[in-house]
XYZ file of C-alpha atoms in Angstrom:
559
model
C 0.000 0.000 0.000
C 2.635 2.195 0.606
C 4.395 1.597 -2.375
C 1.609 2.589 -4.764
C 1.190 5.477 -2.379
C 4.256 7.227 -3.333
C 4.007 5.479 -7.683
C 0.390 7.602 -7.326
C 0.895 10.321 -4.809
C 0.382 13.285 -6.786
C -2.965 11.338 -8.459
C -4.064 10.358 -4.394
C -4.056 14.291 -3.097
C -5.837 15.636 -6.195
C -8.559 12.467 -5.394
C -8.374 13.399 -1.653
C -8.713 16.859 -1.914
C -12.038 16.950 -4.583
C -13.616 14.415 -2.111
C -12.457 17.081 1.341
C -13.941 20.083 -1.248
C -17.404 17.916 -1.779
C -17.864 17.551 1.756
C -16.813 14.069 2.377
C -13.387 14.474 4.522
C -14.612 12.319 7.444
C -14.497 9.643 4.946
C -10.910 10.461 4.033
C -10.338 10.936 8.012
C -12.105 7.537 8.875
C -9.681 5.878 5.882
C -6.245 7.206 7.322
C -5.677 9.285 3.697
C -6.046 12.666 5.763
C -2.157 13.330 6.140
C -1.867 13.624 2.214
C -3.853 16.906 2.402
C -1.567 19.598 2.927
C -1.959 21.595 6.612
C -4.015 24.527 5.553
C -6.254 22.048 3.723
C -6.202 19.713 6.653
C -7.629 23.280 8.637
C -9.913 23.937 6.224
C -11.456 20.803 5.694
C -15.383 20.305 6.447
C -15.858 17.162 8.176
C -19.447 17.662 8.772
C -20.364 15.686 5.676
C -22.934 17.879 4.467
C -20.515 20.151 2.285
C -20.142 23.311 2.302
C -22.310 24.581 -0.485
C -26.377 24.176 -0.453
C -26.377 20.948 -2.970
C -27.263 17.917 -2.177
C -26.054 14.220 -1.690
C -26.467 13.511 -5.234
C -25.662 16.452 -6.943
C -22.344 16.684 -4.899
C -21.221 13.054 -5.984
C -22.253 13.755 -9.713
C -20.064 17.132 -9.503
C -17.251 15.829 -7.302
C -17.068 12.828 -10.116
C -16.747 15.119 -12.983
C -14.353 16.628 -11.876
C -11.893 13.471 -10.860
C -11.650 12.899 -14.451
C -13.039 9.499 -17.190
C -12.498 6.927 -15.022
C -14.689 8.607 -12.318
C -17.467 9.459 -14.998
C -17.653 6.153 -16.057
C -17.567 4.616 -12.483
C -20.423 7.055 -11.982
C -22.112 5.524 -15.118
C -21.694 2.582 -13.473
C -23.828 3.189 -10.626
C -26.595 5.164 -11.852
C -27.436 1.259 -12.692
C -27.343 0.254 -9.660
C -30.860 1.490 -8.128
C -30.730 -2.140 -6.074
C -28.116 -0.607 -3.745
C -28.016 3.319 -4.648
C -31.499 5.059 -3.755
C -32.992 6.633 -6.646
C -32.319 10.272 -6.274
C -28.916 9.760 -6.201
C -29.368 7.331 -9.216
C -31.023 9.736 -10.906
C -28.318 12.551 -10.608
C -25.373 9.760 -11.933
C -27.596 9.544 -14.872
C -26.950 13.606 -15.460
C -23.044 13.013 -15.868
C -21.520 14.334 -18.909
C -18.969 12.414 -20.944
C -18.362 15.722 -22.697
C -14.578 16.831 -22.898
C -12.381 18.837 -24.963
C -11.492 16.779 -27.999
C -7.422 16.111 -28.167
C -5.318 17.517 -30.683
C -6.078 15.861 -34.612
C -2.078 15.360 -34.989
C -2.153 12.986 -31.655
C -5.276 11.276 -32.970
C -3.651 11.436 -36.763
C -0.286 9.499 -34.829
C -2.881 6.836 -33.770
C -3.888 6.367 -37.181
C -0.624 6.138 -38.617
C 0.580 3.897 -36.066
C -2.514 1.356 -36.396
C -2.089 1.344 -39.754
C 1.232 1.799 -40.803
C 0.803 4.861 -43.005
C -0.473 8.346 -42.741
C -3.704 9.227 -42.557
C -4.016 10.795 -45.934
C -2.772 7.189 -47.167
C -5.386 5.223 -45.330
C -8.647 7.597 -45.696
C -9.356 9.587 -49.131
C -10.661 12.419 -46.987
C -10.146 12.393 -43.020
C -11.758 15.980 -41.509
C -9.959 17.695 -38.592
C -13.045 18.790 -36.708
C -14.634 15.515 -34.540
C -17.989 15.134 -34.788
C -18.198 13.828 -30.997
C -16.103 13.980 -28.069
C -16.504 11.963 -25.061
C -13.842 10.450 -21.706
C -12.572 7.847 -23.796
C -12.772 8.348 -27.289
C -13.689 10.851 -29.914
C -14.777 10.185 -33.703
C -14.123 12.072 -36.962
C -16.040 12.136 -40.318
C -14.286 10.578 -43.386
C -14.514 8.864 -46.635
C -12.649 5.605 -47.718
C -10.994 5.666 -51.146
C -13.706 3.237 -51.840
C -16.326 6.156 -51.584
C -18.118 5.612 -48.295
C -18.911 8.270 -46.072
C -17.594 6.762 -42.419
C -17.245 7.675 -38.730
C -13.807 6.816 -37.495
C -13.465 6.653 -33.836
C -9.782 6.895 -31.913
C -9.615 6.013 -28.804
C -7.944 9.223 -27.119
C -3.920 8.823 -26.271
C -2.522 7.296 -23.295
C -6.055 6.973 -21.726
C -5.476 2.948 -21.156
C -2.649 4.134 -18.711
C -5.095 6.726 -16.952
C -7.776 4.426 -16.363
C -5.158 1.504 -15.288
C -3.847 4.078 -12.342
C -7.154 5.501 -11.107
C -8.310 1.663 -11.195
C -5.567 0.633 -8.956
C -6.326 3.876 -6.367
C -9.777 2.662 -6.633
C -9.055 -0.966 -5.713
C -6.889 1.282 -2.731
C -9.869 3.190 -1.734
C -12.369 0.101 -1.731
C -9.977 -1.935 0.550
C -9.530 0.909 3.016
C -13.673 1.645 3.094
C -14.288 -2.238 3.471
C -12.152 -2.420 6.340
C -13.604 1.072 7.928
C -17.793 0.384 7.218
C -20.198 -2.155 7.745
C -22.056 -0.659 4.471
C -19.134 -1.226 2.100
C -19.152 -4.884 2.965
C -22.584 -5.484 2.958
C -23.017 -3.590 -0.327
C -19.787 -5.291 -1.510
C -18.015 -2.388 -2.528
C -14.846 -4.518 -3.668
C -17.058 -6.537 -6.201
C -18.308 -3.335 -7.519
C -14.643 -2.234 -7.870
C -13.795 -5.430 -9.997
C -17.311 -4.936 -12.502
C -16.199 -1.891 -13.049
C -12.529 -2.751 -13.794
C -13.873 -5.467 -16.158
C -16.434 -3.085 -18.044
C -14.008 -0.201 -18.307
C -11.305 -2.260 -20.452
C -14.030 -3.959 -22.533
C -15.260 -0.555 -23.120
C -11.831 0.153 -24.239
C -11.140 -2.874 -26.593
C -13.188 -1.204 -29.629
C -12.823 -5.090 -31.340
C -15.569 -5.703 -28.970
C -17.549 -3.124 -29.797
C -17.305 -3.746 -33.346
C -18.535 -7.306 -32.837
C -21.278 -6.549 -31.026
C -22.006 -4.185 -34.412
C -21.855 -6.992 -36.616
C -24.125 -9.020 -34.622
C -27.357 -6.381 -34.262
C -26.526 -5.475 -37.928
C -26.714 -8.752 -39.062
C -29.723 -9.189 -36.476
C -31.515 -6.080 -38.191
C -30.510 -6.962 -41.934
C -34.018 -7.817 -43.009
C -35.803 -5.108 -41.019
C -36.171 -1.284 -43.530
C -37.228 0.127 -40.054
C -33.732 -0.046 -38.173
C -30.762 1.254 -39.161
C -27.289 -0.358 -37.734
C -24.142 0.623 -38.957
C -21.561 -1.306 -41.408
C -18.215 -1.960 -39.767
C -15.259 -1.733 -42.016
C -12.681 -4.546 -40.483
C -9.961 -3.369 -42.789
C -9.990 -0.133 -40.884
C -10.622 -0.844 -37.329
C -8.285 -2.270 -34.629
C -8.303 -1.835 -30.980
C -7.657 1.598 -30.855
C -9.491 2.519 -34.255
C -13.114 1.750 -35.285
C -14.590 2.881 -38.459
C -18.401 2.003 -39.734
C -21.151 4.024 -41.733
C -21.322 7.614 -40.838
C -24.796 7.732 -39.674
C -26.631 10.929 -39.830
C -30.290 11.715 -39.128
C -32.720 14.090 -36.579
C -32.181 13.817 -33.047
C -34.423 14.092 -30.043
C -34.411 17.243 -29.909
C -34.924 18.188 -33.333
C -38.245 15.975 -32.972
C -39.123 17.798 -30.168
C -38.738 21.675 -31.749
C -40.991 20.357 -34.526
C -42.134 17.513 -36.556
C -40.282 16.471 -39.949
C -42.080 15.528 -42.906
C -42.325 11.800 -43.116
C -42.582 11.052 -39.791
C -45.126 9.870 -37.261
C -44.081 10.248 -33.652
C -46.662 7.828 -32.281
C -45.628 5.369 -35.227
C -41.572 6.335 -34.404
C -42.016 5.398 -30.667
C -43.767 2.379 -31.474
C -41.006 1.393 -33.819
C -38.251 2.480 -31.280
C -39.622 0.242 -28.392
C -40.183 -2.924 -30.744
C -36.739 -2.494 -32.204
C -35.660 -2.553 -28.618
C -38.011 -5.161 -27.247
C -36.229 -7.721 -30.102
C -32.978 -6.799 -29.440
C -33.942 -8.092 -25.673
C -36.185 -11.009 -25.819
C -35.976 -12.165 -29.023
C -32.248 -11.907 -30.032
C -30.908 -11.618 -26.802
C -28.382 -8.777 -26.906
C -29.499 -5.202 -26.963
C -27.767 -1.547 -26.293
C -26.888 -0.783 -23.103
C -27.353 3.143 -23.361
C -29.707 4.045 -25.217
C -29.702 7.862 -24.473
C -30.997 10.524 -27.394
C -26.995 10.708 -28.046
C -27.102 7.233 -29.538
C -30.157 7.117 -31.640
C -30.935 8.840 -34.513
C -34.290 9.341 -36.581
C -35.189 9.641 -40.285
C -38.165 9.320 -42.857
C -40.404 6.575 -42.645
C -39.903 6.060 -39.452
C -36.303 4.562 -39.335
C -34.374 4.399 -36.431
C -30.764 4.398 -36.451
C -28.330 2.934 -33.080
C -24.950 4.160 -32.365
C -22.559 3.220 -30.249
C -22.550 -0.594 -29.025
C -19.739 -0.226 -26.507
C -21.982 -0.932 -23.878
C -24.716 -4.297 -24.459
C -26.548 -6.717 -22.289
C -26.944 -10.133 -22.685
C -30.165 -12.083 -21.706
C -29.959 -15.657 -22.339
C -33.254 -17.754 -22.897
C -33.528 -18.368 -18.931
C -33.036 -15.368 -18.455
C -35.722 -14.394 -20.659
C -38.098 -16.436 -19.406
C -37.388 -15.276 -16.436
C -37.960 -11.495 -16.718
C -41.157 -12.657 -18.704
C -41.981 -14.378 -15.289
C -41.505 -11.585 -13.435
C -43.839 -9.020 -15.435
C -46.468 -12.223 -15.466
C -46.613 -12.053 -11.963
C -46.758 -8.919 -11.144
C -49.718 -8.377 -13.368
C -51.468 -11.744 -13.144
C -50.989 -11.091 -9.115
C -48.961 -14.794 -8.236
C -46.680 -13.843 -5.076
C -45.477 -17.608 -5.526
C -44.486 -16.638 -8.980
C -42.609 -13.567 -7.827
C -40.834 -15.344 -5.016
C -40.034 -18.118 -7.249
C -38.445 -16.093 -9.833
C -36.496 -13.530 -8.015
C -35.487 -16.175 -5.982
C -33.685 -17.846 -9.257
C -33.065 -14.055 -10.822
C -31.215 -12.647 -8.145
C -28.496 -13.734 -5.191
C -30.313 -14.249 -2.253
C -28.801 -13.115 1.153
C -28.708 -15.979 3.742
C -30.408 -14.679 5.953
C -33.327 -13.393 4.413
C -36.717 -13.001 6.200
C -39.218 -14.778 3.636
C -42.161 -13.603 5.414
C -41.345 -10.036 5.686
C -39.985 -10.489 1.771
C -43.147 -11.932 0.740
C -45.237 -9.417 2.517
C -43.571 -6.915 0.729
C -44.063 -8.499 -2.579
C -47.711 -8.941 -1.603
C -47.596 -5.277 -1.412
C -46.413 -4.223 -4.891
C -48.500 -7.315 -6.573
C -51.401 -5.462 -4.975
C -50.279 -2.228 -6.888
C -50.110 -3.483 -10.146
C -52.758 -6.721 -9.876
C -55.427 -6.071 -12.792
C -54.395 -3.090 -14.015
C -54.322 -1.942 -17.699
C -51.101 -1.847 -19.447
C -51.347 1.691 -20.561
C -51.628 3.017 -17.014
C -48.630 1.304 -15.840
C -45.057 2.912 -16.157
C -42.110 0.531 -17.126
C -39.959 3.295 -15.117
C -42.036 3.008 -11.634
C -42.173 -0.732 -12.084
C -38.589 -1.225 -12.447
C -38.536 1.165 -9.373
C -40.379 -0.297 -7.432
C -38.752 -3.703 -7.826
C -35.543 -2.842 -7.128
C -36.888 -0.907 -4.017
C -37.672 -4.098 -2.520
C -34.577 -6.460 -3.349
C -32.545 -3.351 -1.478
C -34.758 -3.023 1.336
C -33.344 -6.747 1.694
C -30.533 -6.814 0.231
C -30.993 -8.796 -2.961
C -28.042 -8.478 -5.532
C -29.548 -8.440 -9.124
C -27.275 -9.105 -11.888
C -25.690 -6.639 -14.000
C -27.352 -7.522 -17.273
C -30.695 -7.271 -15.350
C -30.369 -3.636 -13.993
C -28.980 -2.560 -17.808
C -32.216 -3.938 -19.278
C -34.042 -1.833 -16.215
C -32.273 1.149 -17.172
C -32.194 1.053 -20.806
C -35.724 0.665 -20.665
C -36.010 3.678 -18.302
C -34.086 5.721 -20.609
C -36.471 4.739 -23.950
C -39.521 5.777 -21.322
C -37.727 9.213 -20.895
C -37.580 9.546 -24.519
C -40.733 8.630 -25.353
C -42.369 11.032 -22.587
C -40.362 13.560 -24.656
C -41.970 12.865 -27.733
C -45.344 13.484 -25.897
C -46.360 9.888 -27.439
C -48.912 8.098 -25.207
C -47.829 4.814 -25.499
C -47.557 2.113 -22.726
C -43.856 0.157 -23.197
C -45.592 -2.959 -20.948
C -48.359 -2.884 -23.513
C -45.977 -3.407 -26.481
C -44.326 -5.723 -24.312
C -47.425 -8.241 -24.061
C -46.968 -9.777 -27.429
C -43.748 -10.716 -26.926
C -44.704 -12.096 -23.312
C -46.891 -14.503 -25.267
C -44.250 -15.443 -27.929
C -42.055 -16.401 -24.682
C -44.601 -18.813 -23.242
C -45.519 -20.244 -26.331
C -41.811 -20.692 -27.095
C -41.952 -22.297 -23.636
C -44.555 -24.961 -24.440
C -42.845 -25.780 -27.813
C -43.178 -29.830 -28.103
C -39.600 -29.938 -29.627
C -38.131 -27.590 -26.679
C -40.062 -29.452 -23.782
C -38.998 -33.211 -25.525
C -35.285 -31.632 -25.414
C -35.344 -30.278 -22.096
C -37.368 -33.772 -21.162
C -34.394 -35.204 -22.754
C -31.385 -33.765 -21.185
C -32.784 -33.788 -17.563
C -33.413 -37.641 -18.239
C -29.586 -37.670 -19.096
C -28.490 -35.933 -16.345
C -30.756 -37.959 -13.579
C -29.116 -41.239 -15.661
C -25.835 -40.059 -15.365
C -25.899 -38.502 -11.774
C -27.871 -42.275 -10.832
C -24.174 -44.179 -12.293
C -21.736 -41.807 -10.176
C -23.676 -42.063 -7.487
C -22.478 -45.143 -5.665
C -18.705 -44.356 -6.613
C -19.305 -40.758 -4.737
C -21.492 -42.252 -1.806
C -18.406 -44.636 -1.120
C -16.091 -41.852 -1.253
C -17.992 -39.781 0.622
C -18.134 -42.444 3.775
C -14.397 -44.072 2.919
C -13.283 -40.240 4.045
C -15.671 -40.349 6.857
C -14.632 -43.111 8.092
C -10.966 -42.124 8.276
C -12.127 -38.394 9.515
C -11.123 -36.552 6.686
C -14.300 -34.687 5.878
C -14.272 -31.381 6.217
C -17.108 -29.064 7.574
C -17.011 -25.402 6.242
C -18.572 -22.935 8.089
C -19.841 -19.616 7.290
C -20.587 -16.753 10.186
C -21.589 -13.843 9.406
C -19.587 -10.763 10.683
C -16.841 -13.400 11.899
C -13.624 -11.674 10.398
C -15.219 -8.270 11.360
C -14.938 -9.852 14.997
C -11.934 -11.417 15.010
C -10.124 -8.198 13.731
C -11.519 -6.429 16.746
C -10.046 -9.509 19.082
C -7.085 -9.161 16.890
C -6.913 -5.375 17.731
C -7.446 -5.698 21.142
C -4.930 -8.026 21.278
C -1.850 -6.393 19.529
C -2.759 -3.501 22.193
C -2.715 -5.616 25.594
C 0.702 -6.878 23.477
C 1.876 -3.183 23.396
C 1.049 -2.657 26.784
C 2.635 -5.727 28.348
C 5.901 -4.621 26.058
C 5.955 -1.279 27.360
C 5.198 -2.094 31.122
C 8.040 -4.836 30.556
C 10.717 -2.932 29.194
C 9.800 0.242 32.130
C 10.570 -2.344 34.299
C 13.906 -3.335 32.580
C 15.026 -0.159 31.981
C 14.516 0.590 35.738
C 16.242 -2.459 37.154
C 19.601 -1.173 35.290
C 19.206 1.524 36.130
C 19.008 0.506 40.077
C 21.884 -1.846 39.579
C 24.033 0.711 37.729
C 23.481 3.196 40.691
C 23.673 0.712 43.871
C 25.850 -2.355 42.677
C 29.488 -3.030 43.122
C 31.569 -2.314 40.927
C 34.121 -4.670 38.968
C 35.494 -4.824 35.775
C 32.785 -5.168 33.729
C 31.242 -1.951 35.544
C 33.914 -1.120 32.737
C 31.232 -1.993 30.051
C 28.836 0.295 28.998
C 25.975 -2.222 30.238
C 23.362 0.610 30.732
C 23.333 1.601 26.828
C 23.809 -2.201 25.724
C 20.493 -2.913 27.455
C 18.714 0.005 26.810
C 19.487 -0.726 22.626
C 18.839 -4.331 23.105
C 15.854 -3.757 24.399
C 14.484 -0.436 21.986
C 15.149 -2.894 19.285
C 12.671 -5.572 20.311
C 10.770 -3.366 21.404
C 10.430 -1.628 17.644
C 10.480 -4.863 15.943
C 7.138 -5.758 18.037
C 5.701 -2.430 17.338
C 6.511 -2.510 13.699
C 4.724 -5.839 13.563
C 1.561 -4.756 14.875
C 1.305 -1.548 12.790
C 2.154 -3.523 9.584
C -0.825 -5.822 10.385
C -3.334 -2.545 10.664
C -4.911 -3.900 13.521
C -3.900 -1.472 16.230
């Protein structure tokens, strides 16, 4: 820790002193990071927690991340997701942060280029403009045109950002260590897991040969449908570092908003939008991750075009059938359904109250039970949900919570539009197609099929394991794992108290030392080795332990 302390320090007091300036310094006290703040700072410093400026909760973590820099904006994407463990207003403001920066220099992202491809710029593209079209924390894109003719968007991934987001990773992994060990709410919220999803998204999100794969599959998904438009990528053009596909260039949101174009139907767009979405998710299985107004565009006919696939979801057919489940339940009002398929949804804490859990589900069945599809909102349902698996402290899975928001997001949009559309009530067709798919003959013979297998197979291993199993009884070489709850929390506070009665007894021991030289010195007879300087001998024997114990316990952190 110390190490990386001094390879980051400079990185470490500009973190420490945006999160002092936000009004969170007792968490930088409660951490031990406090002495990096220089003394006037450490003077100034508002430990109240409230911050010095009227704002609130939200609103300061949105600002205070914004201004840490791209890895902090995306970490901040990252949460706005999580509604199961943030509460919603603070949700909501993460959902505010801009990815809008200043785009780098065109000779830095021309040096990319030429370094992908082995030749200048003016070699590779027939016309490559110097103004970007887009700017964001980890990338930018320009407009171009292959020699070929086609119009393209290039996008670079911006210079040395892989080493940025690699340091402020490892602080983070820093910062999550030091807040699990300080709070009971960083461990029950598993702050360090949240630390590695990010640290997994964020270098996906980098490697643009993922993106461009996830292209190619929704443009392949979409290449029969007129009504959505998915961009080409050019593989002869794109790396790592570089991706180039169609420039795609249409009406935005807001353009839709001002007015109306000709050849378009907003009621007929939004229905189109929210189908196009809808198979993405339960009928092909991957869909966009974020789709904000940024990433969609609009033209005649009622075409809508997607942008940007760094960011997808993934719902496999269980997973399909689950959220399908879900939605059935809450609107056909079966608890048991609920129960059952959150239960197989979502990681269940151990020590769960069922009753209190069903109650509550009781509750928001209740809400929903018989109503019509066009008076329920996706947005409060989704809400609502995740309100209760926090209350008890239900993980959902990442790909789950996407779908949640993404859907929120097309919700927003549509509100926009003023269209009066219901996104469950689109979503009822394809609830059907589910069920039927469900009660296929073929499916239900195959899945009658392989769980036959598997009760054959598990049937022939199971007299081989059964003898294992009581061979190692027998000799007492079974082993019992148990889990307790809060048990390392409690044996670090034995721990602590222990290394201090340790310190004590050391310092009580060497007082007493110290003073019985000190008595002989003054009162014994003296000889030749009165000669010796026994006095500072002892004294430096002694110091020595004495700091080698001390260092010890320090170096353990549990003093």
């Amino acid at each position: 820790m110390i190490g990386k302390h001094i390879r980051h320090l400079k990185r470490y007091r500009e973190i420490v002193s945006v999160l002092v300036k936000y009004g969170f310094g007792y968490l930088v006290k409660d951490v031990g990071l406090f002495h990096l703040l220089s003394l006037p700072k450490q003077i100034a410093a508002d430990l109240s927690g409230n911050g010095k400026e009227q704002r609130s909760l939200g609103q300061r973590i949105r600002l205070m991340l914004e201004e840490l820099g791209p890895t902090f904006i995306k970490l901040g994407q990252l949460l706005s997701l999580r509604t199961d463990i943030l509460p919603e207003q603070i949700a909501d403001e993460l959902r505010n942060l801009q990815d809008q920066v200043t785009p780098v220099n065109v000779e830095s992202i021309k040096q990319i280029i030429a370094e992908e491809f082995g030749a200048p710029v003016e070699e590779v593209f027939a016309r490559f403009d110097d103004s970007c079209i887009a700017a964001a924390s980890m990338g930018q894109a320009h407009h171009a045109q292959l020699k070929s003719g086609e119009e393209v968007a290039v996008k670079i991934r911006r210079p040395d950002i892989e080493s940025i987001v690699a340091n402020d990773i490892e602080i983070l992994w820093d910062l999550a260590s030091l807040v699990d060990k300080r709070y009971e709410w960083a461990r029950t919220y598993q702050v360090l897991d949240l630390v590695e999803e990010f640290s997994t998204a964020v270098h996906k999100e980098l490697d643009y040969t993922r993106e461009a794969r996830n292209t190619k599959k929704l443009y392949s998904f979409f290449s029969d449908n007129d009504q959505v438009v998915i961009p080409k990528v050019y593989d002869d053009y794109s790396s790592a570092r570089v991706l180039t596909l169609d420039y795609i260039n249409g009406y935005k949101v807001q353009d839709l908003i001002e007015h109306t174009p000709a050849g378009i139907d907003k009621t007929t767009l939004c229905e189109w939008l929210v189908r196009s979405f809808l198979d993405q998710a339960l009928i092909f299985g991957i869909f966009h991750g974020d789709p904000h107004p940024g990433n969609l565009f609009f033209f005649s006919g009622n075409k809508i075009g997607y942008i940007d696939f760094g960011q997808v979801g993934y719902l496999n057919e269980t997973m399909k059938r689950d959220f399908g489940d879900l939605i059935i339940g809450l609107m056909k009002g079966n608890t048991d359904l609920l129960v059952r398929t959150l239960s197989v949804m979502t990681d269940i804490p151990d020590d769960l109250n069922e009753r209190q859990f069903k109650t509550d589900l009781d509750a928001l069945r209740e809400k929903y039970y018989m109503l019509p599809f066009k008076k329920v909102h996706i947005g409060k349902v989704v809400h609502d949900i995740f309100e209760v698996t926090k209350k008890h402290r239900i993980g959902i899975p990442k790909n789950y919570t996407l779908l949640g928001k993404s859907l929120i997001t097309l919700e927003g949009i549509i509100t926009q539009l003023d269209c009066e559309i219901s996104i469950l009530e689109l979503a009822e067709p394809y609830g059907h197609k589910l069920l039927i798919h469900r009660l296929n003959l073929t499916d239900l013979t195959k899945k009658l099929f392989m769980n036959s297998y598997d009760v054959v197979d598990n049937s022939i291993h199971l007299p081989s394991l059964l003898r294992k199993t009581l061979t190692h009884l027998n000799k007492g070489k079974t082993r019992v794992e148990m889990k307790l709850p809060q048990l390392e929390f409690l044996l670090a506070k034995v721990d602590r108290a222990a290394n201090r009665i340790s310190f004590s007894i050391m310092l009580l021991s060497f007082s007493i030392i110290l003073a019985c030289i000190i008595l002989g010195e003054a009162f014994g007879a003296r000889s030749l080795i009165s000669n010796i300087p026994i006095l500072g001998i002892a004294v430096t024997i002694v110091l020595f332990m004495f700091m080698i114990v001390l260092l010890s316990i320090f170096r353990s952190g549990r003093f």
